[in-house]
Amino acid sequence: MFNFHQSRNSKTKTFVIAEIGINHNGDLDQAKRLIEEAKNCGASSAKLQTYITEKRTSKDSPIYEILKKCELSFEDQIKLFKFGKDIGIEIFSTPFDEESVQFLGEIDCKFIKVASFDATNFKLLKAVASLKKQVIMSTGMTTKKELEKSLIFLKENKLKKLA
């Protein structure tokens, strides 16, 4: 579990996540600058998005070109994870397809973020749970019933930890 709030009596450190997402516009150097600024501002971690545009949306989608422009290759993401390690900030990511989940597992991404609109994507959740990593799940777009169903599914698939 991650502690996002710190009480006055608590000795646990607040875990701050800097959302890099796709704000780098697909530029590796810009992504490094954003990660470095996150570190300089005291963030505990920086979160990316890992996806293959063609698996995330169709070519006729109005967001296809934006996502394609902002897509970082797996090779570039390996460089960013190494860069984060070199400067002392944890890098993790939100995968949007099973191949991206597998990639994050292969590079030993410490934890995985699930986007709220994927909280009921059981195919993706099964792939995420199979990594046996800590998971942060957004719930903003889920109903209580959907969330309960997802949590039961993750428990049945032996998810390690959920925040």
Short mmCIF file of C-alpha atoms in Angstrom, two decimals:
data_model
loop_
_atom_site.label_atom_id
_atom_site.label_comp_id
_atom_site.label_asym_id
_atom_site.label_seq_id
_atom_site.Cartn_x
_atom_site.Cartn_y
_atom_site.Cartn_z
CA MET A 1 0.00 0.00 0.00
CA PHE A 2 1.07 3.53 -0.60
CA ASN A 3 0.49 6.35 1.80
CA PHE A 4 -0.90 9.29 -0.10
CA HIS A 5 -1.85 11.27 3.00
CA GLN A 6 0.22 11.92 6.04
CA SER A 7 -1.31 12.57 9.42
CA ARG A 8 0.42 14.73 12.00
CA ASN A 9 1.15 11.67 14.11
CA SER A 10 2.33 9.50 11.25
CA LYS A 11 5.97 8.73 10.58
CA THR A 12 5.23 7.47 7.07
CA LYS A 13 6.32 9.57 4.16
CA THR A 14 3.73 10.86 1.71
CA PHE A 15 4.08 9.22 -1.71
CA VAL A 16 3.82 11.87 -4.42
CA ILE A 17 3.25 10.87 -8.05
CA ALA A 18 4.16 13.25 -10.87
CA GLU A 19 1.90 12.58 -13.86
CA ILE A 20 4.09 12.63 -16.95
CA GLY A 21 1.55 10.71 -19.01
CA ILE A 22 1.86 11.85 -22.62
CA ASN A 23 2.86 15.43 -21.78
CA HIS A 24 6.24 14.80 -23.43
CA ASN A 25 4.53 14.72 -26.86
CA GLY A 26 6.55 11.65 -27.82
CA ASP A 27 9.88 13.44 -27.31
CA LEU A 28 12.35 11.40 -25.24
CA ASP A 29 14.39 14.46 -24.21
CA GLN A 30 11.23 16.29 -23.11
CA ALA A 31 10.18 13.23 -21.09
CA LYS A 32 13.58 13.25 -19.36
CA ARG A 33 13.20 16.96 -18.56
CA LEU A 34 9.74 16.36 -17.08
CA ILE A 35 11.05 13.48 -14.96
CA GLU A 36 13.98 15.58 -13.79
CA GLU A 37 11.65 18.45 -12.85
CA ALA A 38 9.43 16.02 -10.96
CA LYS A 39 12.48 14.88 -9.00
CA ASN A 40 13.56 18.49 -8.37
CA CYS A 41 10.08 19.31 -7.04
CA GLY A 42 10.25 16.45 -4.54
CA ALA A 43 8.04 13.88 -6.25
CA SER A 44 8.49 10.28 -5.11
CA SER A 45 7.76 8.93 -8.56
CA ALA A 46 6.91 9.80 -12.14
CA LYS A 47 4.19 7.98 -14.07
CA LEU A 48 4.23 7.35 -17.79
CA GLN A 49 1.71 5.79 -20.18
CA THR A 50 2.69 2.63 -22.03
CA TYR A 51 0.69 1.68 -25.08
CA ILE A 52 0.67 0.67 -28.70
CA THR A 53 -1.61 3.15 -30.41
CA GLU A 54 -3.06 0.60 -32.83
CA LYS A 55 -4.11 -1.58 -29.88
CA ARG A 56 -5.55 1.36 -27.96
CA THR A 57 -7.76 2.90 -30.64
CA SER A 58 -8.71 2.54 -34.29
CA LYS A 59 -7.00 4.55 -37.02
CA ASP A 60 -10.24 6.40 -37.79
CA SER A 61 -10.59 7.59 -34.19
CA PRO A 62 -10.28 11.37 -33.68
CA ILE A 63 -7.58 10.75 -31.03
CA TYR A 64 -5.49 8.31 -33.06
CA GLU A 65 -3.02 10.90 -34.40
CA ILE A 66 -2.57 12.53 -30.99
CA LEU A 67 -1.85 9.20 -29.32
CA LYS A 68 0.44 8.09 -32.14
CA LYS A 69 2.43 11.33 -31.88
CA CYS A 70 2.77 10.90 -28.11
CA GLU A 71 3.58 7.18 -28.14
CA LEU A 72 7.00 6.29 -26.76
CA SER A 73 8.62 3.11 -28.03
CA PHE A 74 9.42 0.37 -25.57
CA GLU A 75 13.09 1.15 -26.21
CA ASP A 76 12.55 4.79 -25.21
CA GLN A 77 10.68 3.71 -22.10
CA ILE A 78 13.59 1.47 -21.08
CA LYS A 79 15.79 4.56 -21.33
CA LEU A 80 13.37 6.54 -19.15
CA PHE A 81 13.21 3.84 -16.47
CA LYS A 82 17.03 3.79 -16.42
CA PHE A 83 17.14 7.60 -16.31
CA GLY A 84 14.77 7.61 -13.33
CA LYS A 85 16.92 5.06 -11.53
CA ASP A 86 20.07 7.09 -12.29
CA ILE A 87 18.62 10.29 -10.80
CA GLY A 88 16.81 8.59 -7.91
CA ILE A 89 13.13 8.74 -8.81
CA GLU A 90 10.85 5.74 -9.23
CA ILE A 91 9.28 5.42 -12.68
CA PHE A 92 6.12 3.42 -13.29
CA SER A 93 3.41 3.37 -15.90
CA THR A 94 -0.19 2.88 -16.95
CA PRO A 95 -0.43 0.16 -19.61
CA PHE A 96 -3.37 0.19 -22.02
CA ASP A 97 -2.94 -3.21 -23.70
CA GLU A 98 -1.73 -6.68 -22.75
CA GLU A 99 1.53 -6.38 -24.70
CA SER A 100 2.37 -3.22 -22.77
CA VAL A 101 1.59 -5.01 -19.50
CA GLN A 102 3.97 -7.80 -20.50
CA PHE A 103 6.67 -5.26 -21.41
CA LEU A 104 6.37 -3.55 -18.01
CA GLY A 105 6.71 -6.94 -16.34
CA GLU A 106 9.82 -7.72 -18.38
CA ILE A 107 11.55 -4.49 -17.37
CA ASP A 108 10.56 -5.07 -13.73
CA CYS A 109 8.37 -2.00 -13.35
CA LYS A 110 7.84 -1.88 -9.58
CA PHE A 111 4.12 -1.15 -9.74
CA ILE A 112 1.38 -0.72 -12.31
CA LYS A 113 -1.34 1.93 -12.57
CA VAL A 114 -4.73 0.98 -13.98
CA ALA A 115 -6.72 3.82 -15.56
CA SER A 116 -10.27 4.26 -14.27
CA PHE A 117 -11.81 3.44 -17.64
CA ASP A 118 -9.92 0.12 -17.56
CA ALA A 119 -11.10 -0.77 -14.05
CA THR A 120 -13.63 -3.14 -15.64
CA ASN A 121 -11.37 -4.34 -18.48
CA PHE A 122 -10.98 -7.86 -17.12
CA LYS A 123 -8.66 -9.00 -19.90
CA LEU A 124 -6.24 -6.20 -18.98
CA LEU A 125 -6.77 -6.73 -15.23
CA LYS A 126 -5.91 -10.41 -15.58
CA ALA A 127 -2.66 -9.52 -17.37
CA VAL A 128 -1.85 -6.93 -14.68
CA ALA A 129 -2.62 -9.34 -11.83
CA SER A 130 -0.40 -12.00 -13.42
CA LEU A 131 2.63 -9.74 -12.88
CA LYS A 132 2.23 -10.01 -9.09
CA LYS A 133 3.13 -6.31 -8.77
CA GLN A 134 1.62 -3.64 -6.61
CA VAL A 135 -1.24 -1.92 -8.43
CA ILE A 136 -2.68 1.57 -8.19
CA MET A 137 -6.19 1.68 -9.61
CA SER A 138 -8.10 4.82 -10.46
CA THR A 139 -11.80 4.51 -9.77
CA GLY A 140 -13.23 7.83 -10.96
CA MET A 141 -15.22 6.37 -13.82
CA THR A 142 -16.52 3.28 -12.01
CA THR A 143 -19.69 2.63 -10.11
CA LYS A 144 -19.53 1.02 -6.69
CA LYS A 145 -20.88 -2.23 -8.16
CA GLU A 146 -18.28 -2.23 -10.97
CA LEU A 147 -15.50 -1.55 -8.49
CA GLU A 148 -16.61 -4.36 -6.19
CA LYS A 149 -16.66 -6.76 -9.16
CA SER A 150 -13.17 -5.65 -10.22
CA LEU A 151 -11.77 -6.04 -6.71
CA ILE A 152 -13.21 -9.55 -6.41
CA PHE A 153 -11.73 -10.41 -9.81
CA LEU A 154 -8.29 -9.12 -8.80
CA LYS A 155 -8.42 -11.00 -5.49
CA GLU A 156 -9.36 -14.21 -7.32
CA ASN A 157 -6.40 -13.63 -9.65
CA LYS A 158 -4.08 -13.28 -6.64
CA LEU A 159 -3.14 -9.65 -7.06
CA LYS A 160 -0.24 -8.77 -4.73
CA LYS A 161 -1.32 -5.32 -3.46
CA LEU A 162 -3.82 -2.67 -4.47
CA ALA A 163 -3.83 1.03 -3.69
#
